[in-house]
mmCIF file of the C-alpha atoms, coordinates in Angstrom:
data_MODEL
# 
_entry.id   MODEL 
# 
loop_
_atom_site.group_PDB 
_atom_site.id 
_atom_site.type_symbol 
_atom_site.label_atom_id 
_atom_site.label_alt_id 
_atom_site.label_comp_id 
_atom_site.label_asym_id 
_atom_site.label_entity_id 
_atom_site.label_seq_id 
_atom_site.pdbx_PDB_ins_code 
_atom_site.Cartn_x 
_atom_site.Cartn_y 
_atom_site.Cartn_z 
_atom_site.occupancy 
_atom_site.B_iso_or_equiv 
_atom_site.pdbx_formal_charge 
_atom_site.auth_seq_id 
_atom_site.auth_comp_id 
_atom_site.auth_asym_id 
_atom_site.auth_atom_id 
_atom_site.pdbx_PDB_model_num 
ATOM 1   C CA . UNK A 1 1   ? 0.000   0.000  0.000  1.00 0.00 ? 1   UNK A CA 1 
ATOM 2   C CA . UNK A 1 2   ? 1.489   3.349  -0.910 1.00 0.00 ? 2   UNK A CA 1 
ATOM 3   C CA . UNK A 1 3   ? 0.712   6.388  1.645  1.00 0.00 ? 3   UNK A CA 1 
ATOM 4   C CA . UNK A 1 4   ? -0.683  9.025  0.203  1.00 0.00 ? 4   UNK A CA 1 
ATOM 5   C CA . UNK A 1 5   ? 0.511   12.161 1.820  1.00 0.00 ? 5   UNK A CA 1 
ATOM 6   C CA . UNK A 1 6   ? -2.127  14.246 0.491  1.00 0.00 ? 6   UNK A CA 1 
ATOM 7   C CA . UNK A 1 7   ? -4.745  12.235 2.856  1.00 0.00 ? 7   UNK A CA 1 
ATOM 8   C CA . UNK A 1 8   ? -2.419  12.998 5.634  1.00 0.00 ? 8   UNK A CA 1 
ATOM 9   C CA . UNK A 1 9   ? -2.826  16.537 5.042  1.00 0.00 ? 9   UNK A CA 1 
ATOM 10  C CA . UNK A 1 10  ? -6.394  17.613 5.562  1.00 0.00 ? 10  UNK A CA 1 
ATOM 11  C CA . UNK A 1 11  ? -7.625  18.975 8.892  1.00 0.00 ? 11  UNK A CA 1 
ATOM 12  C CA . UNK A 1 12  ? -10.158 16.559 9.244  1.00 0.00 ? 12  UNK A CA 1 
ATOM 13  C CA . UNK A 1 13  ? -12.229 14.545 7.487  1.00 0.00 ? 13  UNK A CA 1 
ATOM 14  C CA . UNK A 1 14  ? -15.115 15.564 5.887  1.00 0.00 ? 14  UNK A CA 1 
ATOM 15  C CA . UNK A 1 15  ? -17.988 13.309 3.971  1.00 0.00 ? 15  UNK A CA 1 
ATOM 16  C CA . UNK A 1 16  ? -19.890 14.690 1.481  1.00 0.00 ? 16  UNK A CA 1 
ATOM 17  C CA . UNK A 1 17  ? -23.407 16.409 2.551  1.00 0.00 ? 17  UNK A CA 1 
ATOM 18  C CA . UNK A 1 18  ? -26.455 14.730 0.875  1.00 0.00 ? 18  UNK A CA 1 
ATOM 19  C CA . UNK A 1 19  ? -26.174 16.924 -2.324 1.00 0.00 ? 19  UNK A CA 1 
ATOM 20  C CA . UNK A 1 20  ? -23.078 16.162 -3.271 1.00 0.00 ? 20  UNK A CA 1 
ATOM 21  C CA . UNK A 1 21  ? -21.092 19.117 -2.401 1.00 0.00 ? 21  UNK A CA 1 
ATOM 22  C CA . UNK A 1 22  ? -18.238 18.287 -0.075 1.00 0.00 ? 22  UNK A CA 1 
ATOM 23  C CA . UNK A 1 23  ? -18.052 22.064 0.652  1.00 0.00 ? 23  UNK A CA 1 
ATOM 24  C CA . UNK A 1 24  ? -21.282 22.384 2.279  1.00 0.00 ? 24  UNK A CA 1 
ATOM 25  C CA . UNK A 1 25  ? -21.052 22.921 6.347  1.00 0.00 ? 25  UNK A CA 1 
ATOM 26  C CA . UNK A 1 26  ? -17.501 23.406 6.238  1.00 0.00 ? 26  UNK A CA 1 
ATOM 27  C CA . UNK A 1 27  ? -15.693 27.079 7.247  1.00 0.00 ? 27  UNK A CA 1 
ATOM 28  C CA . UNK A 1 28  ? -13.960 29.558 4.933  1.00 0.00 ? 28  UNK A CA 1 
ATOM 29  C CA . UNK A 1 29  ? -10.888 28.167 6.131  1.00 0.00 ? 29  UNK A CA 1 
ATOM 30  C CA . UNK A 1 30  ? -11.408 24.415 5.861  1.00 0.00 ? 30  UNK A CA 1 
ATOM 31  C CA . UNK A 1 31  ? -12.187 25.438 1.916  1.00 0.00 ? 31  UNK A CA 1 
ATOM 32  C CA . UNK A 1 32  ? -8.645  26.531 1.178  1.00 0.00 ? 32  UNK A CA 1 
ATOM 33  C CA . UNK A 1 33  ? -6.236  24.356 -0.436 1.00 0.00 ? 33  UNK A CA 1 
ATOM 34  C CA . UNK A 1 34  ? -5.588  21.333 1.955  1.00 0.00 ? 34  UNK A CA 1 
ATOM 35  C CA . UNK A 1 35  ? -2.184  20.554 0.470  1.00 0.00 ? 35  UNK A CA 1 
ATOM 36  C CA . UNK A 1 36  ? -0.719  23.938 1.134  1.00 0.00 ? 36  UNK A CA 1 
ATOM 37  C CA . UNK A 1 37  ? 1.808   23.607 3.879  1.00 0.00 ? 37  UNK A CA 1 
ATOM 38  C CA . UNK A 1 38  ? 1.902   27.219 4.563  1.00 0.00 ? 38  UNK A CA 1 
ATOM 39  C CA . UNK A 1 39  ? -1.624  27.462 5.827  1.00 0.00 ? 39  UNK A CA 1 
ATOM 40  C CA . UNK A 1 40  ? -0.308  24.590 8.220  1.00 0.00 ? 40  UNK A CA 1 
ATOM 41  C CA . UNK A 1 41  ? 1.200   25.259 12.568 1.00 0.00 ? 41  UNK A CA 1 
ATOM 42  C CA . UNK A 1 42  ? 4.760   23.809 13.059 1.00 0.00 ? 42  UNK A CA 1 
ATOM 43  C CA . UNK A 1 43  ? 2.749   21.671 15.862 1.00 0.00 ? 43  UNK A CA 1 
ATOM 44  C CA . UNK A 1 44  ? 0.244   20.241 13.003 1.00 0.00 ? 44  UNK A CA 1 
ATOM 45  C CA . UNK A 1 45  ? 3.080   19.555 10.448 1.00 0.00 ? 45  UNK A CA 1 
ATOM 46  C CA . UNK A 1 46  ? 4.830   17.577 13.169 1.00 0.00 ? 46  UNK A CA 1 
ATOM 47  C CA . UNK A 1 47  ? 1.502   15.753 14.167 1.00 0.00 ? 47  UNK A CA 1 
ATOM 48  C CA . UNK A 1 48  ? 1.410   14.411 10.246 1.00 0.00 ? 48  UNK A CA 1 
ATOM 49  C CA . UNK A 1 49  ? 5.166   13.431 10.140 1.00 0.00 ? 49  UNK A CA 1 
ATOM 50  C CA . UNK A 1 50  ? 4.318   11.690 13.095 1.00 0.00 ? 50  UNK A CA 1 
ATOM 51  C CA . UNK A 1 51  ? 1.666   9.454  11.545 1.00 0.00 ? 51  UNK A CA 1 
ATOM 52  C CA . UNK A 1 52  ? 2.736   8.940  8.471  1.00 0.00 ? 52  UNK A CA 1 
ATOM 53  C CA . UNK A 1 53  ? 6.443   7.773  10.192 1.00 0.00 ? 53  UNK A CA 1 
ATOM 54  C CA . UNK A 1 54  ? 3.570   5.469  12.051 1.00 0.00 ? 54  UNK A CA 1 
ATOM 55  C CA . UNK A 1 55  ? 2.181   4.422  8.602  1.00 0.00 ? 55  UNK A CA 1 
ATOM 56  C CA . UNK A 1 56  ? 5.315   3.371  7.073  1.00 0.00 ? 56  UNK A CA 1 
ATOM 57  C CA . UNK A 1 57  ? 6.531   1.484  10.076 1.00 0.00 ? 57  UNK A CA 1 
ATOM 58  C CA . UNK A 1 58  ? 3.604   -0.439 9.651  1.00 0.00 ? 58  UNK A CA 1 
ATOM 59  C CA . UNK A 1 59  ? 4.275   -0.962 6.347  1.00 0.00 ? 59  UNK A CA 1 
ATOM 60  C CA . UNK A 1 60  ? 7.849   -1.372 6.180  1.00 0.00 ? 60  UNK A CA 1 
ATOM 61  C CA . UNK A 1 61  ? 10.060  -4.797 5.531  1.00 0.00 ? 61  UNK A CA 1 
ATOM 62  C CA . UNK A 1 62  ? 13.526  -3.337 5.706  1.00 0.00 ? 62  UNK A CA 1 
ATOM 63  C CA . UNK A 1 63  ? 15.990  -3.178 8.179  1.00 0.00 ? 63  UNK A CA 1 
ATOM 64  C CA . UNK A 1 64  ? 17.344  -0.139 9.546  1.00 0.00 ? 64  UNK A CA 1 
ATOM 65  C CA . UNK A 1 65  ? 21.143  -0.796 10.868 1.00 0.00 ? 65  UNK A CA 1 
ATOM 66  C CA . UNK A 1 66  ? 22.102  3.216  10.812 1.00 0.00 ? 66  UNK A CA 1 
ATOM 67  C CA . UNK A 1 67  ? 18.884  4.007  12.732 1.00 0.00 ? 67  UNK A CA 1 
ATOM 68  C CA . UNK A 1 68  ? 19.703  1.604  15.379 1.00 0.00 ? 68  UNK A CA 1 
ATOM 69  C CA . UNK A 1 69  ? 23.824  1.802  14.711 1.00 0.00 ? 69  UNK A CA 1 
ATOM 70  C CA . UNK A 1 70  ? 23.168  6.161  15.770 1.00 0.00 ? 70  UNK A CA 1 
ATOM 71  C CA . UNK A 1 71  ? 20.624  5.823  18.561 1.00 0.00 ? 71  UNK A CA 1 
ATOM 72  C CA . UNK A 1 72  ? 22.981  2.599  20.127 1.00 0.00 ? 72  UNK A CA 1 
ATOM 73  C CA . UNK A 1 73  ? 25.738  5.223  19.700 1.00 0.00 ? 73  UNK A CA 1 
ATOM 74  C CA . UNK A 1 74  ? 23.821  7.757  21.696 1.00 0.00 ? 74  UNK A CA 1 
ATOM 75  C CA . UNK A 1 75  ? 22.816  5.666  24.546 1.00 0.00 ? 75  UNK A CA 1 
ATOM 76  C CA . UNK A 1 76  ? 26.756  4.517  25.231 1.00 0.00 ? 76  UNK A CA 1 
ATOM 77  C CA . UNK A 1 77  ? 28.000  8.006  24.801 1.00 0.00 ? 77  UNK A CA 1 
ATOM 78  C CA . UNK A 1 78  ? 25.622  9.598  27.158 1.00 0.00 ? 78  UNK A CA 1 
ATOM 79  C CA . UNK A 1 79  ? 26.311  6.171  29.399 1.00 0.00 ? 79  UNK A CA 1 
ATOM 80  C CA . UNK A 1 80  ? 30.236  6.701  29.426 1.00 0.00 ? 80  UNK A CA 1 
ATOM 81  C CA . UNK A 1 81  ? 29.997  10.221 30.415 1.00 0.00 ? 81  UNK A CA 1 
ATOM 82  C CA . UNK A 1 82  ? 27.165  9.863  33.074 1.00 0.00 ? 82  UNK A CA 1 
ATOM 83  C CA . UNK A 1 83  ? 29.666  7.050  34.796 1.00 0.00 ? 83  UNK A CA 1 
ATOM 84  C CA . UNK A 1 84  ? 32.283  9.414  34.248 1.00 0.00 ? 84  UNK A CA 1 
ATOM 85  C CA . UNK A 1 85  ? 31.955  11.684 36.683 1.00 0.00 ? 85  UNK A CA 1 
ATOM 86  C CA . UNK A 1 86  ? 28.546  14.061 38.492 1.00 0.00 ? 86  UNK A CA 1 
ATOM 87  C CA . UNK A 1 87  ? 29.526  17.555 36.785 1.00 0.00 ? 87  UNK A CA 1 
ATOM 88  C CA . UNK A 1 88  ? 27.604  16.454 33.325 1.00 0.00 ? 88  UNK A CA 1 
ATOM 89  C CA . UNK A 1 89  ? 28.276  20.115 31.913 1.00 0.00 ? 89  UNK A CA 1 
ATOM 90  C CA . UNK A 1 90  ? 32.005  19.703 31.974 1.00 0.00 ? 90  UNK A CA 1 
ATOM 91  C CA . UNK A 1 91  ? 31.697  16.201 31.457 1.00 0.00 ? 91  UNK A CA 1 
ATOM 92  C CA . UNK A 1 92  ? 29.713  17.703 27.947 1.00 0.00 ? 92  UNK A CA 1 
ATOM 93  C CA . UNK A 1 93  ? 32.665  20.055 27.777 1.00 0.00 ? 93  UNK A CA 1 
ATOM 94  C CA . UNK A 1 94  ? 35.943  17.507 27.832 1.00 0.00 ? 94  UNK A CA 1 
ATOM 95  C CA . UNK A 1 95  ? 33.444  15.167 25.717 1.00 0.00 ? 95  UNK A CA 1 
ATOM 96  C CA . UNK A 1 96  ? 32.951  17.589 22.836 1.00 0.00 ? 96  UNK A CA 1 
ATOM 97  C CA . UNK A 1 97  ? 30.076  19.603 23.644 1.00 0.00 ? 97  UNK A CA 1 
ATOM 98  C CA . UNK A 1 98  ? 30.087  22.916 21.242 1.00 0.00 ? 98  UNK A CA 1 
ATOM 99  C CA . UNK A 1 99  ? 31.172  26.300 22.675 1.00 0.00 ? 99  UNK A CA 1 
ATOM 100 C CA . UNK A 1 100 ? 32.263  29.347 21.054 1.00 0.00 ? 100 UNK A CA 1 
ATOM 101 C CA . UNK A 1 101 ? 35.836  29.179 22.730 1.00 0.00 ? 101 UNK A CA 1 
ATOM 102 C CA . UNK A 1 102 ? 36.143  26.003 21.386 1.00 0.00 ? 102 UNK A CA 1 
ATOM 103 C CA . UNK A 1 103 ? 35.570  27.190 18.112 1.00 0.00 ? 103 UNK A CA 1 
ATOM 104 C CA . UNK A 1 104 ? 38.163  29.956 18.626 1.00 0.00 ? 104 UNK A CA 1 
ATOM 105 C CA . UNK A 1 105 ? 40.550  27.823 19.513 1.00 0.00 ? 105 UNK A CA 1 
ATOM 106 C CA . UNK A 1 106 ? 40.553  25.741 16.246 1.00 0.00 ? 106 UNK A CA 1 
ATOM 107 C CA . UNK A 1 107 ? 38.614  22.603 17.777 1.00 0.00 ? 107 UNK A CA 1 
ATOM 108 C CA . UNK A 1 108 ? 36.247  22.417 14.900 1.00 0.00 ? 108 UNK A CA 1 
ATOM 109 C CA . UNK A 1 109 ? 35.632  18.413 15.426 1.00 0.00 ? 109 UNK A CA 1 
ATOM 110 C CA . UNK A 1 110 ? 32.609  19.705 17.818 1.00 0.00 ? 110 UNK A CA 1 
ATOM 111 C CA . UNK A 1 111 ? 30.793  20.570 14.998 1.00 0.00 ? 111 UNK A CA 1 
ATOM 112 C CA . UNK A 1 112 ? 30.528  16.708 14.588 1.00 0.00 ? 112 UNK A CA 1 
ATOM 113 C CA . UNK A 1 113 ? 30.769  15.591 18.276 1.00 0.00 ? 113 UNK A CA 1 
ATOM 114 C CA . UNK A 1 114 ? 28.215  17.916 19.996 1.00 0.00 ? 114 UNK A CA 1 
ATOM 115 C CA . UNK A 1 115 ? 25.046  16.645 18.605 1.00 0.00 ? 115 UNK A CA 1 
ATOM 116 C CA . UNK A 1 116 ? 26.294  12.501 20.332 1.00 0.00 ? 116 UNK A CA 1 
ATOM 117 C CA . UNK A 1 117 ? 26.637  14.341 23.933 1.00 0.00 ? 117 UNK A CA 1 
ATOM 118 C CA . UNK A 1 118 ? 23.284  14.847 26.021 1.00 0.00 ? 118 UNK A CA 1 
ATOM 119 C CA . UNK A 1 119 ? 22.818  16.931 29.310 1.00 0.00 ? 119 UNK A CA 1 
ATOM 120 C CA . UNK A 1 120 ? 20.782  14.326 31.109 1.00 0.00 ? 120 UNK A CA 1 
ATOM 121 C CA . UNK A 1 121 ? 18.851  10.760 30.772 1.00 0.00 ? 121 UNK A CA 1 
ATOM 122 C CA . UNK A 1 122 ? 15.243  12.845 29.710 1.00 0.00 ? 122 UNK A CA 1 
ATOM 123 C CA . UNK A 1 123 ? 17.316  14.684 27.376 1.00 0.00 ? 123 UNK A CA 1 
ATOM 124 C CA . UNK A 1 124 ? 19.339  11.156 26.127 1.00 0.00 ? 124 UNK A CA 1 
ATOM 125 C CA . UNK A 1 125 ? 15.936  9.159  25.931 1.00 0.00 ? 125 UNK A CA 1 
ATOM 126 C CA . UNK A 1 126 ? 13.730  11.193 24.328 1.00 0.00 ? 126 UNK A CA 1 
ATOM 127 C CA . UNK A 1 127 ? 16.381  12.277 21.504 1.00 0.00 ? 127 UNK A CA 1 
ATOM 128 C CA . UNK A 1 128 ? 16.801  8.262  20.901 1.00 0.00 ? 128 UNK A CA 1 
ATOM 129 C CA . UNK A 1 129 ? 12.571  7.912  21.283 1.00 0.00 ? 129 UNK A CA 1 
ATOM 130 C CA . UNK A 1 130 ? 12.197  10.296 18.051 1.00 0.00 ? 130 UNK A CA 1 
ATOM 131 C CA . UNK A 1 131 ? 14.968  9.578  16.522 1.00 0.00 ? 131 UNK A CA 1 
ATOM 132 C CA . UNK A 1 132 ? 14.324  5.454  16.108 1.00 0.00 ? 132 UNK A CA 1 
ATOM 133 C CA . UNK A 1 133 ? 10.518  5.971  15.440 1.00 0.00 ? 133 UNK A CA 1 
ATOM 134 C CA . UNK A 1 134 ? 11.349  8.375  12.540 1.00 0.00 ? 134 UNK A CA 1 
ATOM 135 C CA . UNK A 1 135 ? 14.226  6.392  12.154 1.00 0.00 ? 135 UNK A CA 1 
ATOM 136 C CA . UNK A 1 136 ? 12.454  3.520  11.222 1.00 0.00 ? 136 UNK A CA 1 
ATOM 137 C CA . UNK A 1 137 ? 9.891   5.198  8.980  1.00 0.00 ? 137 UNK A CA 1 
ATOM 138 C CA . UNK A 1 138 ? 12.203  7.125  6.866  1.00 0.00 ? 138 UNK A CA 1 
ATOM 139 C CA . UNK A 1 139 ? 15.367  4.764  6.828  1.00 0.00 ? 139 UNK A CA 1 
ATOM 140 C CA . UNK A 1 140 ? 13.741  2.122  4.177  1.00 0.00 ? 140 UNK A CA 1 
ATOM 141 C CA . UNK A 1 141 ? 12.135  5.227  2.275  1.00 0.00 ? 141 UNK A CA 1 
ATOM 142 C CA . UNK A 1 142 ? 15.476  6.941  0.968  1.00 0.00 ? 142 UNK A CA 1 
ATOM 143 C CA . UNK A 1 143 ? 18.298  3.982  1.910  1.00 0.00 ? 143 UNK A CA 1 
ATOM 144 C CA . UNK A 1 144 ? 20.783  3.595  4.525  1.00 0.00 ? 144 UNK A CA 1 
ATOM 145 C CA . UNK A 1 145 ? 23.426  6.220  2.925  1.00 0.00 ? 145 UNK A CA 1 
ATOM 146 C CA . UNK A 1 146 ? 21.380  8.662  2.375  1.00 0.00 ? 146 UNK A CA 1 
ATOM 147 C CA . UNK A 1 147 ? 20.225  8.515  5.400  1.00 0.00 ? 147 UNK A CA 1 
ATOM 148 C CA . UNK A 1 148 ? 23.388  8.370  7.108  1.00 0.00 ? 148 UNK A CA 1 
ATOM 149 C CA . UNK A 1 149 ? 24.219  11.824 5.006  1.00 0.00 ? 149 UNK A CA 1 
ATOM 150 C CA . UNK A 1 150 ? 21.088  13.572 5.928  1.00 0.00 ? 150 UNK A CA 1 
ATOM 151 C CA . UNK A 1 151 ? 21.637  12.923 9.820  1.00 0.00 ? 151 UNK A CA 1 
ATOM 152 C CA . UNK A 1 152 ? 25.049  13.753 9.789  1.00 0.00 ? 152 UNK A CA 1 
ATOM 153 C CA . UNK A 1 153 ? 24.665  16.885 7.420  1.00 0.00 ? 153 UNK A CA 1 
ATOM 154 C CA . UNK A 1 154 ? 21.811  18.254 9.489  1.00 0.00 ? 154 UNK A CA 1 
ATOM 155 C CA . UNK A 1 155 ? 23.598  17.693 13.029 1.00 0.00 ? 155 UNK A CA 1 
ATOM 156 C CA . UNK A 1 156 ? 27.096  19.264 11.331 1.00 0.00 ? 156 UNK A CA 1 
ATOM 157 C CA . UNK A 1 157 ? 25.210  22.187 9.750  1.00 0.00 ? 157 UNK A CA 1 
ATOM 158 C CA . UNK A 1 158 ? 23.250  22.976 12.956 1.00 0.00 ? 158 UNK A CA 1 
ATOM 159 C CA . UNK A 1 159 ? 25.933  22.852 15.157 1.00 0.00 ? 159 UNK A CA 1 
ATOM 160 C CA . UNK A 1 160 ? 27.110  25.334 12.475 1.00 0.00 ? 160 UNK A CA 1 
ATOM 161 C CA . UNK A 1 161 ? 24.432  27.405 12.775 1.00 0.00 ? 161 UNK A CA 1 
ATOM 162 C CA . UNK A 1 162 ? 24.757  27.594 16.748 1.00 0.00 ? 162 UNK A CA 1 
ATOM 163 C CA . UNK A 1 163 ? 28.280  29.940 15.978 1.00 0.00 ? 163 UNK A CA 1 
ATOM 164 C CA . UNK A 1 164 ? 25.318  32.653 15.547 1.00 0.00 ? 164 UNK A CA 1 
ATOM 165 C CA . UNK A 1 165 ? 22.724  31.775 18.441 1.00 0.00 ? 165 UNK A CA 1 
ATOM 166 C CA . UNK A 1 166 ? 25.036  30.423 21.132 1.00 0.00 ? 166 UNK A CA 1 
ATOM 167 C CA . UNK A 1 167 ? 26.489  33.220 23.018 1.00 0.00 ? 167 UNK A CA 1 
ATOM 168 C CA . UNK A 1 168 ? 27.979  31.507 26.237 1.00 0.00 ? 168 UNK A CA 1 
ATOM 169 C CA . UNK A 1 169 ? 27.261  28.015 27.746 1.00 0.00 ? 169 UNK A CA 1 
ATOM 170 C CA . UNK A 1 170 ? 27.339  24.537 25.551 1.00 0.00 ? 170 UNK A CA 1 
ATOM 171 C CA . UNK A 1 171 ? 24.900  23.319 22.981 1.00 0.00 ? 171 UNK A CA 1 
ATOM 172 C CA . UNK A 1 172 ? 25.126  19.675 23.585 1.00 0.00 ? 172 UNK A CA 1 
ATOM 173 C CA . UNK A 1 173 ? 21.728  16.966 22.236 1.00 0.00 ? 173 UNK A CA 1 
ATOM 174 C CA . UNK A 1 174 ? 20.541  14.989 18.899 1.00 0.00 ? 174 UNK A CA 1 
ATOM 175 C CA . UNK A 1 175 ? 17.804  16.827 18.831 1.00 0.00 ? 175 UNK A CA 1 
ATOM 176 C CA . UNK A 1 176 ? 18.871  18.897 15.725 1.00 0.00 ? 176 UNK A CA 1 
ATOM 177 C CA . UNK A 1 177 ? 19.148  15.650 13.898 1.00 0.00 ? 177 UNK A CA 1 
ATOM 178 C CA . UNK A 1 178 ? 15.384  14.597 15.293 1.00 0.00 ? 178 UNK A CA 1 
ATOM 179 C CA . UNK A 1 179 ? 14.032  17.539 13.334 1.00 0.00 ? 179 UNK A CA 1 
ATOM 180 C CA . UNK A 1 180 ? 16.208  17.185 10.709 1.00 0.00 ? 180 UNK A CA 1 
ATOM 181 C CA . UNK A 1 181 ? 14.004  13.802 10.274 1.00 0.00 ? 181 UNK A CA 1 
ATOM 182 C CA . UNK A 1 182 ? 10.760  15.257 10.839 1.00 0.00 ? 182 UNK A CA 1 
ATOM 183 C CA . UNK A 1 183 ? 11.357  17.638 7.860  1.00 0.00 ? 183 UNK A CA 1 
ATOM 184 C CA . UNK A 1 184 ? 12.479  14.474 5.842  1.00 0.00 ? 184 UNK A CA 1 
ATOM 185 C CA . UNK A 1 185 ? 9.307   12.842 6.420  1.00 0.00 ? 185 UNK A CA 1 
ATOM 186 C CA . UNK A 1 186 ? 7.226   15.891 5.831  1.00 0.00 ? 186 UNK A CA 1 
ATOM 187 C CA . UNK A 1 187 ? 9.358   16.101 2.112  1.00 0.00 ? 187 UNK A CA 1 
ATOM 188 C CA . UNK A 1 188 ? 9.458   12.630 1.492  1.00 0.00 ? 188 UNK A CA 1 
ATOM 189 C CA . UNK A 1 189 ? 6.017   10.847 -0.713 1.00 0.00 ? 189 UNK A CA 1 
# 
């Protein structure tokens, strides 16, 4: 069965009135173009990546080693420097946590290493959570390499990003490469 992401897109369902016209009893607003992702909240676009990562899950008869291979990585990272020692924030630091003094001093392999260090368990777990749901969804939809170069890009480029945003203190968490895979499901068919 192939998902259809334009049925994923509508507000709500709505049956046809007795007449015919599937218009009738329905708002201004529920009229416009269903398909337009403008017209759509960041918390509804996310609700539809969501299912349709659901959908495909259901649907799906492929492995996925680099889904599991990054959030295994993630859990024995964030285990290693939990054991090693109670200060997690310098723990984050020494581990390669991204700061701008790192960056001024020429330690540019935290643009890579930041997004595999987490502040705490919550953080840790619910990175993995999103991360293998989508994970599995999107994996068998666009192959193992490319989606090996779309996590890594996204967590490299955001860490990027963060030399604008992060004035003092450490940007540390997977999280940019979570919504790196909700977009990917939103863009994927």
């Amino acid at each position: 069965m192939q998902l259809n992401p334009r049925n994923l897109r509508t507000s709500r369902p709505h049956a046809p009135e007795a007449n015919g016209d599937p218009t009738q009893g329905r708002t201004a607003e529920h009229c416009k173009n269903p398909d337009s992702a403008s017209e759509k909240s960041t918390m509804e676009l996310g609700i539809l990546a969501w299912r349709k990562a659901l959908e495909l899950i259901r649907e799906r008869t492929y492995a996925s080693p680099i889904t599991v291979l990054i959030v295994t990585l993630n859990l024995v990272i964030h285990f290693c420097l939990s054991v090693g020692g109670e200060d997690l924030v310098w723990e984050a630091w020494l581990w390669g946590g991204f700061t701008l003094d790192a960056v001024d001093n020429s330690e540019f392999w935290r643009f890579f290493t930041a997004s595999w260090i987490h502040a705490d368990w919550d953080h840790v777990l619910n990175n993995c959570m999103a991360i293998y749901v989508l994970g599995l969804a999107l994996e068998p939809a666009i192959l193992s390499g490319r989606f090996a170069l779309l996590y890594i890009f996204a967590t490299v480029f955001s860490s990027f990003t963060n030399i604008f945003y992060i004035n003092d203190g450490i940007s540390a968490g997977a999280s940019d490469g979570a919504y790196a895979l909700i977009g990917a499901m939103i863009a994927v068919p």
